[in-house]
Amino acid sequence: LNPNNQDEILDRCAKVLKQGNLAILPTDTIYGIAANYFNPESRQKLIEAKQRKPSKPFLVVVGNPSYYEKLSDTPIPDWLLCMRRRDR
């Protein structure tokens, strides 16, 4: 991301994901495909784009514990909560 237009790009990406579409995100080494996991149509698009079996799980990255709690019946381990960033 270019610091001069970073906010604009992030806003566009958020809009794309909210609409149920996929977004391609650069990382240090590879590109990732992002989807709104809470949207079943978005998950289906991701399955089709990656040509994978629907039964194969995905890595889900969440921004805060409340999202994790929506996805899992398993409580968040205490050791993991200790690793959360304190500056948010």
PDB file as gemmi writes it, atoms N, CA and C in Angstrom:
CRYST1    1.000    1.000    1.000  90.00  90.00  90.00 P 1                      
ATOM      1  N   LEU A   1       0.828  -1.182   0.000  1.00  0.00           N  
ATOM      2  CA  LEU A   1       0.000   0.000   0.000  1.00  0.00           C  
ATOM      3  C   LEU A   1       0.870   1.242   0.000  1.00  0.00           C  
ATOM      4  N   ASN A   2       0.482   2.161  -0.772  1.00  0.00           N  
ATOM      5  CA  ASN A   2       1.165   3.441  -0.822  1.00  0.00           C  
ATOM      6  C   ASN A   2       0.604   4.309   0.313  1.00  0.00           C  
ATOM      7  N   PRO A   3       1.460   4.843   1.173  1.00  0.00           N  
ATOM      8  CA  PRO A   3       0.967   5.673   2.285  1.00  0.00           C  
ATOM      9  C   PRO A   3       0.089   6.836   1.831  1.00  0.00           C  
ATOM     10  N   ASN A   4       0.269   7.285   0.589  1.00  0.00           N  
ATOM     11  CA  ASN A   4      -0.512   8.421   0.092  1.00  0.00           C  
ATOM     12  C   ASN A   4      -1.969   8.064  -0.168  1.00  0.00           C  
ATOM     13  N   ASN A   5      -2.262   6.790  -0.442  1.00  0.00           N  
ATOM     14  CA  ASN A   5      -3.649   6.415  -0.720  1.00  0.00           C  
ATOM     15  C   ASN A   5      -4.088   5.180   0.071  1.00  0.00           C  
ATOM     16  N   GLN A   6      -3.403   4.903   1.149  1.00  0.00           N  
ATOM     17  CA  GLN A   6      -3.692   3.715   1.948  1.00  0.00           C  
ATOM     18  C   GLN A   6      -5.135   3.695   2.455  1.00  0.00           C  
ATOM     19  N   ASP A   7      -5.628   4.804   2.984  1.00  0.00           N  
ATOM     20  CA  ASP A   7      -6.993   4.841   3.508  1.00  0.00           C  
ATOM     21  C   ASP A   7      -8.019   4.584   2.406  1.00  0.00           C  
ATOM     22  N   GLU A   8      -7.784   5.170   1.246  1.00  0.00           N  
ATOM     23  CA  GLU A   8      -8.702   4.972   0.109  1.00  0.00           C  
ATOM     24  C   GLU A   8      -8.739   3.507  -0.302  1.00  0.00           C  
ATOM     25  N   ILE A   9      -7.598   2.866  -0.382  1.00  0.00           N  
ATOM     26  CA  ILE A   9      -7.530   1.466  -0.789  1.00  0.00           C  
ATOM     27  C   ILE A   9      -8.200   0.567   0.251  1.00  0.00           C  
ATOM     28  N   LEU A  10      -7.943   0.823   1.531  1.00  0.00           N  
ATOM     29  CA  LEU A  10      -8.570   0.027   2.584  1.00  0.00           C  
ATOM     30  C   LEU A  10     -10.086   0.207   2.592  1.00  0.00           C  
ATOM     31  N   ASP A  11     -10.567   1.421   2.359  1.00  0.00           N  
ATOM     32  CA  ASP A  11     -12.011   1.661   2.273  1.00  0.00           C  
ATOM     33  C   ASP A  11     -12.629   0.904   1.106  1.00  0.00           C  
ATOM     34  N   ARG A  12     -11.950   0.915  -0.037  1.00  0.00           N  
ATOM     35  CA  ARG A  12     -12.443   0.184  -1.209  1.00  0.00           C  
ATOM     36  C   ARG A  12     -12.470  -1.312  -0.940  1.00  0.00           C  
ATOM     37  N   CYS A  13     -11.431  -1.819  -0.286  1.00  0.00           N  
ATOM     38  CA  CYS A  13     -11.360  -3.241   0.040  1.00  0.00           C  
ATOM     39  C   CYS A  13     -12.502  -3.625   0.980  1.00  0.00           C  
ATOM     40  N   ALA A  14     -12.750  -2.806   1.993  1.00  0.00           N  
ATOM     41  CA  ALA A  14     -13.844  -3.078   2.932  1.00  0.00           C  
ATOM     42  C   ALA A  14     -15.184  -3.097   2.211  1.00  0.00           C  
ATOM     43  N   LYS A  15     -15.380  -2.193   1.284  1.00  0.00           N  
ATOM     44  CA  LYS A  15     -16.635  -2.134   0.516  1.00  0.00           C  
ATOM     45  C   LYS A  15     -16.805  -3.403  -0.321  1.00  0.00           C  
ATOM     46  N   VAL A  16     -15.741  -3.829  -0.974  1.00  0.00           N  
ATOM     47  CA  VAL A  16     -15.778  -5.043  -1.792  1.00  0.00           C  
ATOM     48  C   VAL A  16     -16.153  -6.249  -0.930  1.00  0.00           C  
ATOM     49  N   LEU A  17     -15.535  -6.371   0.250  1.00  0.00           N  
ATOM     50  CA  LEU A  17     -15.819  -7.500   1.132  1.00  0.00           C  
ATOM     51  C   LEU A  17     -17.249  -7.435   1.674  1.00  0.00           C  
ATOM     52  N   LYS A  18     -17.726  -6.255   2.015  1.00  0.00           N  
ATOM     53  CA  LYS A  18     -19.100  -6.101   2.510  1.00  0.00           C  
ATOM     54  C   LYS A  18     -20.125  -6.486   1.452  1.00  0.00           C  
ATOM     55  N   GLN A  19     -19.773  -6.312   0.175  1.00  0.00           N  
ATOM     56  CA  GLN A  19     -20.670  -6.669  -0.923  1.00  0.00           C  
ATOM     57  C   GLN A  19     -20.651  -8.166  -1.217  1.00  0.00           C  
ATOM     58  N   GLY A  20     -19.826  -8.922  -0.492  1.00  0.00           N  
ATOM     59  CA  GLY A  20     -19.764 -10.368  -0.694  1.00  0.00           C  
ATOM     60  C   GLY A  20     -18.769 -10.798  -1.752  1.00  0.00           C  
ATOM     61  N   ASN A  21     -17.924  -9.883  -2.180  1.00  0.00           N  
ATOM     62  CA  ASN A  21     -16.923 -10.212  -3.182  1.00  0.00           C  
ATOM     63  C   ASN A  21     -15.592 -10.561  -2.521  1.00  0.00           C  
ATOM     64  N   LEU A  22     -14.647 -11.012  -3.309  1.00  0.00           N  
ATOM     65  CA  LEU A  22     -13.321 -11.375  -2.824  1.00  0.00           C  
ATOM     66  C   LEU A  22     -12.355 -10.229  -3.062  1.00  0.00           C  
ATOM     67  N   ALA A  23     -11.319 -10.162  -2.249  1.00  0.00           N  
ATOM     68  CA  ALA A  23     -10.276  -9.156  -2.415  1.00  0.00           C  
ATOM     69  C   ALA A  23      -8.921  -9.861  -2.398  1.00  0.00           C  
ATOM     70  N   ILE A  24      -8.013  -9.400  -3.202  1.00  0.00           N  
ATOM     71  CA  ILE A  24      -6.649  -9.929  -3.241  1.00  0.00           C  
ATOM     72  C   ILE A  24      -5.772  -8.986  -2.425  1.00  0.00           C  
ATOM     73  N   LEU A  25      -5.063  -9.558  -1.450  1.00  0.00           N  
ATOM     74  CA  LEU A  25      -4.262  -8.746  -0.544  1.00  0.00           C  
ATOM     75  C   LEU A  25      -2.797  -9.163  -0.604  1.00  0.00           C  
ATOM     76  N   PRO A  26      -1.897  -8.227  -0.838  1.00  0.00           N  
ATOM     77  CA  PRO A  26      -0.475  -8.573  -0.834  1.00  0.00           C  
ATOM     78  C   PRO A  26       0.026  -8.754   0.597  1.00  0.00           C  
ATOM     79  N   THR A  27       0.923  -9.705   0.772  1.00  0.00           N  
ATOM     80  CA  THR A  27       1.609  -9.878   2.058  1.00  0.00           C  
ATOM     81  C   THR A  27       3.099  -9.749   1.778  1.00  0.00           C  
ATOM     82  N   ASP A  28       3.920 -10.059   2.744  1.00  0.00           N  
ATOM     83  CA  ASP A  28       5.369  -9.964   2.550  1.00  0.00           C  
ATOM     84  C   ASP A  28       5.868 -10.913   1.473  1.00  0.00           C  
ATOM     85  N   THR A  29       5.258 -12.087   1.367  1.00  0.00           N  
ATOM     86  CA  THR A  29       5.792 -13.113   0.464  1.00  0.00           C  
ATOM     87  C   THR A  29       4.827 -13.587  -0.607  1.00  0.00           C  
ATOM     88  N   ILE A  30       3.524 -13.538  -0.331  1.00  0.00           N  
ATOM     89  CA  ILE A  30       2.529 -14.048  -1.287  1.00  0.00           C  
ATOM     90  C   ILE A  30       1.322 -13.119  -1.303  1.00  0.00           C  
ATOM     91  N   TYR A  31       0.376 -13.424  -2.167  1.00  0.00           N  
ATOM     92  CA  TYR A  31      -0.900 -12.728  -2.159  1.00  0.00           C  
ATOM     93  C   TYR A  31      -1.922 -13.610  -1.469  1.00  0.00           C  
ATOM     94  N   GLY A  32      -2.795 -13.007  -0.685  1.00  0.00           N  
ATOM     95  CA  GLY A  32      -3.856 -13.732  -0.023  1.00  0.00           C  
ATOM     96  C   GLY A  32      -5.188 -13.364  -0.644  1.00  0.00           C  
ATOM     97  N   ILE A  33      -6.148 -14.245  -0.509  1.00  0.00           N  
ATOM     98  CA  ILE A  33      -7.505 -13.976  -0.975  1.00  0.00           C  
ATOM     99  C   ILE A  33      -8.363 -13.764   0.265  1.00  0.00           C  
ATOM    100  N   ALA A  34      -9.012 -12.617   0.348  1.00  0.00           N  
ATOM    101  CA  ALA A  34      -9.847 -12.301   1.502  1.00  0.00           C  
ATOM    102  C   ALA A  34     -11.313 -12.411   1.133  1.00  0.00           C  
ATOM    103  N   ALA A  35     -12.104 -12.868   2.098  1.00  0.00           N  
ATOM    104  CA  ALA A  35     -13.547 -12.984   1.927  1.00  0.00           C  
ATOM    105  C   ALA A  35     -14.210 -12.675   3.260  1.00  0.00           C  
ATOM    106  N   ASN A  36     -15.473 -12.285   3.205  1.00  0.00           N  
ATOM    107  CA  ASN A  36     -16.250 -12.081   4.414  1.00  0.00           C  
ATOM    108  C   ASN A  36     -16.794 -13.437   4.846  1.00  0.00           C  
ATOM    109  N   TYR A  37     -16.183 -14.036   5.841  1.00  0.00           N  
ATOM    110  CA  TYR A  37     -16.554 -15.391   6.246  1.00  0.00           C  
ATOM    111  C   TYR A  37     -17.982 -15.470   6.776  1.00  0.00           C  
ATOM    112  N   PHE A  38     -18.534 -14.373   7.248  1.00  0.00           N  
ATOM    113  CA  PHE A  38     -19.890 -14.367   7.773  1.00  0.00           C  
ATOM    114  C   PHE A  38     -20.942 -14.334   6.661  1.00  0.00           C  
ATOM    115  N   ASN A  39     -20.515 -14.199   5.416  1.00  0.00           N  
ATOM    116  CA  ASN A  39     -21.415 -14.177   4.270  1.00  0.00           C  
ATOM    117  C   ASN A  39     -21.280 -15.506   3.517  1.00  0.00           C  
ATOM    118  N   PRO A  40     -22.336 -16.361   3.528  1.00  0.00           N  
ATOM    119  CA  PRO A  40     -22.248 -17.664   2.862  1.00  0.00           C  
ATOM    120  C   PRO A  40     -21.920 -17.575   1.363  1.00  0.00           C  
ATOM    121  N   GLU A  41     -22.427 -16.556   0.682  1.00  0.00           N  
ATOM    122  CA  GLU A  41     -22.121 -16.394  -0.743  1.00  0.00           C  
ATOM    123  C   GLU A  41     -20.639 -16.077  -0.942  1.00  0.00           C  
ATOM    124  N   SER A  42     -20.097 -15.294  -0.052  1.00  0.00           N  
ATOM    125  CA  SER A  42     -18.675 -14.961  -0.114  1.00  0.00           C  
ATOM    126  C   SER A  42     -17.825 -16.208   0.106  1.00  0.00           C  
ATOM    127  N   ARG A  43     -18.211 -17.032   1.081  1.00  0.00           N  
ATOM    128  CA  ARG A  43     -17.483 -18.283   1.317  1.00  0.00           C  
ATOM    129  C   ARG A  43     -17.543 -19.178   0.092  1.00  0.00           C  
ATOM    130  N   GLN A  44     -18.699 -19.238  -0.554  1.00  0.00           N  
ATOM    131  CA  GLN A  44     -18.834 -20.076  -1.760  1.00  0.00           C  
ATOM    132  C   GLN A  44     -17.931 -19.553  -2.877  1.00  0.00           C  
ATOM    133  N   LYS A  45     -17.855 -18.257  -3.041  1.00  0.00           N  
ATOM    134  CA  LYS A  45     -16.956 -17.682  -4.054  1.00  0.00           C  
ATOM    135  C   LYS A  45     -15.504 -18.064  -3.769  1.00  0.00           C  
ATOM    136  N   LEU A  46     -15.141 -18.061  -2.497  1.00  0.00           N  
ATOM    137  CA  LEU A  46     -13.778 -18.422  -2.114  1.00  0.00           C  
ATOM    138  C   LEU A  46     -13.502 -19.891  -2.423  1.00  0.00           C  
ATOM    139  N   ILE A  47     -14.446 -20.758  -2.121  1.00  0.00           N  
ATOM    140  CA  ILE A  47     -14.308 -22.192  -2.427  1.00  0.00           C  
ATOM    141  C   ILE A  47     -14.114 -22.386  -3.927  1.00  0.00           C  
ATOM    142  N   GLU A  48     -14.925 -21.699  -4.723  1.00  0.00           N  
ATOM    143  CA  GLU A  48     -14.817 -21.823  -6.180  1.00  0.00           C  
ATOM    144  C   GLU A  48     -13.509 -21.236  -6.703  1.00  0.00           C  
ATOM    145  N   ALA A  49     -13.104 -20.081  -6.185  1.00  0.00           N  
ATOM    146  CA  ALA A  49     -11.877 -19.440  -6.661  1.00  0.00           C  
ATOM    147  C   ALA A  49     -10.650 -20.304  -6.360  1.00  0.00           C  
ATOM    148  N   LYS A  50     -10.665 -20.957  -5.202  1.00  0.00           N  
ATOM    149  CA  LYS A  50      -9.518 -21.782  -4.816  1.00  0.00           C  
ATOM    150  C   LYS A  50      -9.649 -23.223  -5.306  1.00  0.00           C  
ATOM    151  N   GLN A  51     -10.791 -23.541  -5.913  1.00  0.00           N  
ATOM    152  CA  GLN A  51     -11.050 -24.889  -6.441  1.00  0.00           C  
ATOM    153  C   GLN A  51     -10.771 -25.943  -5.367  1.00  0.00           C  
ATOM    154  N   ARG A  52     -11.396 -25.753  -4.228  1.00  0.00           N  
ATOM    155  CA  ARG A  52     -11.159 -26.681  -3.129  1.00  0.00           C  
ATOM    156  C   ARG A  52     -12.463 -27.326  -2.677  1.00  0.00           C  
ATOM    157  N   LYS A  53     -12.332 -28.445  -2.005  1.00  0.00           N  
ATOM    158  CA  LYS A  53     -13.491 -29.153  -1.482  1.00  0.00           C  
ATOM    159  C   LYS A  53     -14.145 -28.300  -0.392  1.00  0.00           C  
ATOM    160  N   PRO A  54     -15.470 -28.217  -0.396  1.00  0.00           N  
ATOM    161  CA  PRO A  54     -16.148 -27.436   0.646  1.00  0.00           C  
ATOM    162  C   PRO A  54     -15.865 -27.935   2.062  1.00  0.00           C  
ATOM    163  N   SER A  55     -15.494 -29.196   2.203  1.00  0.00           N  
ATOM    164  CA  SER A  55     -15.225 -29.743   3.530  1.00  0.00           C  
ATOM    165  C   SER A  55     -13.845 -29.354   4.082  1.00  0.00           C  
ATOM    166  N   LYS A  56     -12.978 -28.830   3.218  1.00  0.00           N  
ATOM    167  CA  LYS A  56     -11.632 -28.441   3.665  1.00  0.00           C  
ATOM    168  C   LYS A  56     -11.711 -27.090   4.376  1.00  0.00           C  
ATOM    169  N   PRO A  57     -11.201 -27.009   5.612  1.00  0.00           N  
ATOM    170  CA  PRO A  57     -11.346 -25.759   6.375  1.00  0.00           C  
ATOM    171  C   PRO A  57     -10.462 -24.632   5.844  1.00  0.00           C  
ATOM    172  N   PHE A  58     -10.857 -23.425   6.189  1.00  0.00           N  
ATOM    173  CA  PHE A  58     -10.105 -22.222   5.857  1.00  0.00           C  
ATOM    174  C   PHE A  58      -9.479 -21.638   7.119  1.00  0.00           C  
ATOM    175  N   LEU A  59      -8.408 -20.909   6.951  1.00  0.00           N  
ATOM    176  CA  LEU A  59      -7.846 -20.099   8.020  1.00  0.00           C  
ATOM    177  C   LEU A  59      -8.725 -18.851   8.120  1.00  0.00           C  
ATOM    178  N   VAL A  60      -9.180 -18.544   9.302  1.00  0.00           N  
ATOM    179  CA  VAL A  60     -10.009 -17.362   9.513  1.00  0.00           C  
ATOM    180  C   VAL A  60      -9.277 -16.436  10.473  1.00  0.00           C  
ATOM    181  N   VAL A  61      -9.007 -15.225  10.032  1.00  0.00           N  
ATOM    182  CA  VAL A  61      -8.329 -14.231  10.850  1.00  0.00           C  
ATOM    183  C   VAL A  61      -9.388 -13.257  11.348  1.00  0.00           C  
ATOM    184  N   VAL A  62      -9.412 -13.035  12.665  1.00  0.00           N  
ATOM    185  CA  VAL A  62     -10.413 -12.143  13.241  1.00  0.00           C  
ATOM    186  C   VAL A  62      -9.728 -10.959  13.905  1.00  0.00           C  
ATOM    187  N   GLY A  63     -10.433  -9.845  13.950  1.00  0.00           N  
ATOM    188  CA  GLY A  63      -9.868  -8.628  14.508  1.00  0.00           C  
ATOM    189  C   GLY A  63      -9.986  -8.505  16.008  1.00  0.00           C  
ATOM    190  N   ASN A  64     -10.947  -9.208  16.597  1.00  0.00           N  
ATOM    191  CA  ASN A  64     -11.090  -9.152  18.052  1.00  0.00           C  
ATOM    192  C   ASN A  64     -11.820 -10.405  18.535  1.00  0.00           C  
ATOM    193  N   PRO A  65     -11.755 -10.686  19.831  1.00  0.00           N  
ATOM    194  CA  PRO A  65     -12.336 -11.925  20.357  1.00  0.00           C  
ATOM    195  C   PRO A  65     -13.832 -12.094  20.097  1.00  0.00           C  
ATOM    196  N   SER A  66     -14.577 -11.010  19.961  1.00  0.00           N  
ATOM    197  CA  SER A  66     -16.022 -11.159  19.738  1.00  0.00           C  
ATOM    198  C   SER A  66     -16.316 -11.896  18.432  1.00  0.00           C  
ATOM    199  N   TYR A  67     -15.488 -11.716  17.419  1.00  0.00           N  
ATOM    200  CA  TYR A  67     -15.686 -12.441  16.163  1.00  0.00           C  
ATOM    201  C   TYR A  67     -15.377 -13.923  16.342  1.00  0.00           C  
ATOM    202  N   TYR A  68     -14.330 -14.207  17.089  1.00  0.00           N  
ATOM    203  CA  TYR A  68     -13.988 -15.611  17.360  1.00  0.00           C  
ATOM    204  C   TYR A  68     -15.159 -16.304  18.033  1.00  0.00           C  
ATOM    205  N   GLU A  69     -15.762 -15.638  18.996  1.00  0.00           N  
ATOM    206  CA  GLU A  69     -16.862 -16.232  19.742  1.00  0.00           C  
ATOM    207  C   GLU A  69     -18.064 -16.519  18.839  1.00  0.00           C  
ATOM    208  N   LYS A  70     -18.222 -15.775  17.742  1.00  0.00           N  
ATOM    209  CA  LYS A  70     -19.300 -16.042  16.784  1.00  0.00           C  
ATOM    210  C   LYS A  70     -19.003 -17.276  15.944  1.00  0.00           C  
ATOM    211  N   LEU A  71     -17.726 -17.639  15.818  1.00  0.00           N  
ATOM    212  CA  LEU A  71     -17.317 -18.734  14.943  1.00  0.00           C  
ATOM    213  C   LEU A  71     -17.091 -20.051  15.661  1.00  0.00           C  
ATOM    214  N   SER A  72     -16.922 -20.027  16.959  1.00  0.00           N  
ATOM    215  CA  SER A  72     -16.511 -21.229  17.669  1.00  0.00           C  
ATOM    216  C   SER A  72     -17.277 -21.397  18.978  1.00  0.00           C  
ATOM    217  N   ASP A  73     -17.531 -22.655  19.316  1.00  0.00           N  
ATOM    218  CA  ASP A  73     -18.124 -22.974  20.609  1.00  0.00           C  
ATOM    219  C   ASP A  73     -17.046 -23.171  21.665  1.00  0.00           C  
ATOM    220  N   THR A  74     -15.781 -23.209  21.246  1.00  0.00           N  
ATOM    221  CA  THR A  74     -14.662 -23.422  22.155  1.00  0.00           C  
ATOM    222  C   THR A  74     -14.218 -22.082  22.746  1.00  0.00           C  
ATOM    223  N   PRO A  75     -14.123 -21.984  24.061  1.00  0.00           N  
ATOM    224  CA  PRO A  75     -13.661 -20.718  24.662  1.00  0.00           C  
ATOM    225  C   PRO A  75     -12.241 -20.376  24.219  1.00  0.00           C  
ATOM    226  N   ILE A  76     -11.945 -19.095  24.187  1.00  0.00           N  
ATOM    227  CA  ILE A  76     -10.598 -18.640  23.849  1.00  0.00           C  
ATOM    228  C   ILE A  76      -9.680 -19.000  25.014  1.00  0.00           C  
ATOM    229  N   PRO A  77      -8.580 -19.693  24.743  1.00  0.00           N  
ATOM    230  CA  PRO A  77      -7.655 -20.036  25.826  1.00  0.00           C  
ATOM    231  C   PRO A  77      -7.065 -18.781  26.476  1.00  0.00           C  
ATOM    232  N   ASP A  78      -6.863 -18.829  27.791  1.00  0.00           N  
ATOM    233  CA  ASP A  78      -6.307 -17.684  28.509  1.00  0.00           C  
ATOM    234  C   ASP A  78      -4.962 -17.254  27.949  1.00  0.00           C  
ATOM    235  N   TRP A  79      -4.121 -18.224  27.565  1.00  0.00           N  
ATOM    236  CA  TRP A  79      -2.792 -17.873  27.067  1.00  0.00           C  
ATOM    237  C   TRP A  79      -2.889 -17.069  25.781  1.00  0.00           C  
ATOM    238  N   LEU A  80      -3.944 -17.310  24.988  1.00  0.00           N  
ATOM    239  CA  LEU A  80      -4.112 -16.577  23.743  1.00  0.00           C  
ATOM    240  C   LEU A  80      -4.607 -15.160  24.019  1.00  0.00           C  
ATOM    241  N   LEU A  81      -5.482 -15.027  24.978  1.00  0.00           N  
ATOM    242  CA  LEU A  81      -5.957 -13.692  25.331  1.00  0.00           C  
ATOM    243  C   LEU A  81      -4.818 -12.812  25.824  1.00  0.00           C  
ATOM    244  N   CYS A  82      -3.849 -13.401  26.493  1.00  0.00           N  
ATOM    245  CA  CYS A  82      -2.690 -12.646  26.990  1.00  0.00           C  
ATOM    246  C   CYS A  82      -1.839 -12.100  25.842  1.00  0.00           C  
ATOM    247  N   MET A  83      -1.941 -12.704  24.669  1.00  0.00           N  
ATOM    248  CA  MET A  83      -1.111 -12.297  23.536  1.00  0.00           C  
ATOM    249  C   MET A  83      -1.731 -11.154  22.752  1.00  0.00           C  
ATOM    250  N   ARG A  84      -2.972 -10.784  23.072  1.00  0.00           N  
ATOM    251  CA  ARG A  84      -3.646  -9.699  22.346  1.00  0.00           C  
ATOM    252  C   ARG A  84      -2.867  -8.413  22.481  1.00  0.00           C  
ATOM    253  N   ARG A  85      -2.904  -7.631  21.429  1.00  0.00           N  
ATOM    254  CA  ARG A  85      -2.246  -6.322  21.484  1.00  0.00           C  
ATOM    255  C   ARG A  85      -2.962  -5.425  22.485  1.00  0.00           C  
ATOM    256  N   ARG A  86      -2.207  -4.769  23.301  1.00  0.00           N  
ATOM    257  CA  ARG A  86      -2.777  -3.918  24.348  1.00  0.00           C  
ATOM    258  C   ARG A  86      -3.137  -2.526  23.847  1.00  0.00           C  
ATOM    259  N   ASP A  87      -2.664  -2.160  22.672  1.00  0.00           N  
ATOM    260  CA  ASP A  87      -2.842  -0.778  22.201  1.00  0.00           C  
ATOM    261  C   ASP A  87      -4.117  -0.587  21.384  1.00  0.00           C  
ATOM    262  N   ARG A  88      -5.000  -1.542  21.355  1.00  0.00           N  
ATOM    263  CA  ARG A  88      -6.234  -1.396  20.562  1.00  0.00           C  
ATOM    264  C   ARG A  88      -7.399  -1.030  21.428  1.00  0.00           C  
TER     265      ARG A  88                                                      
END                                                                             
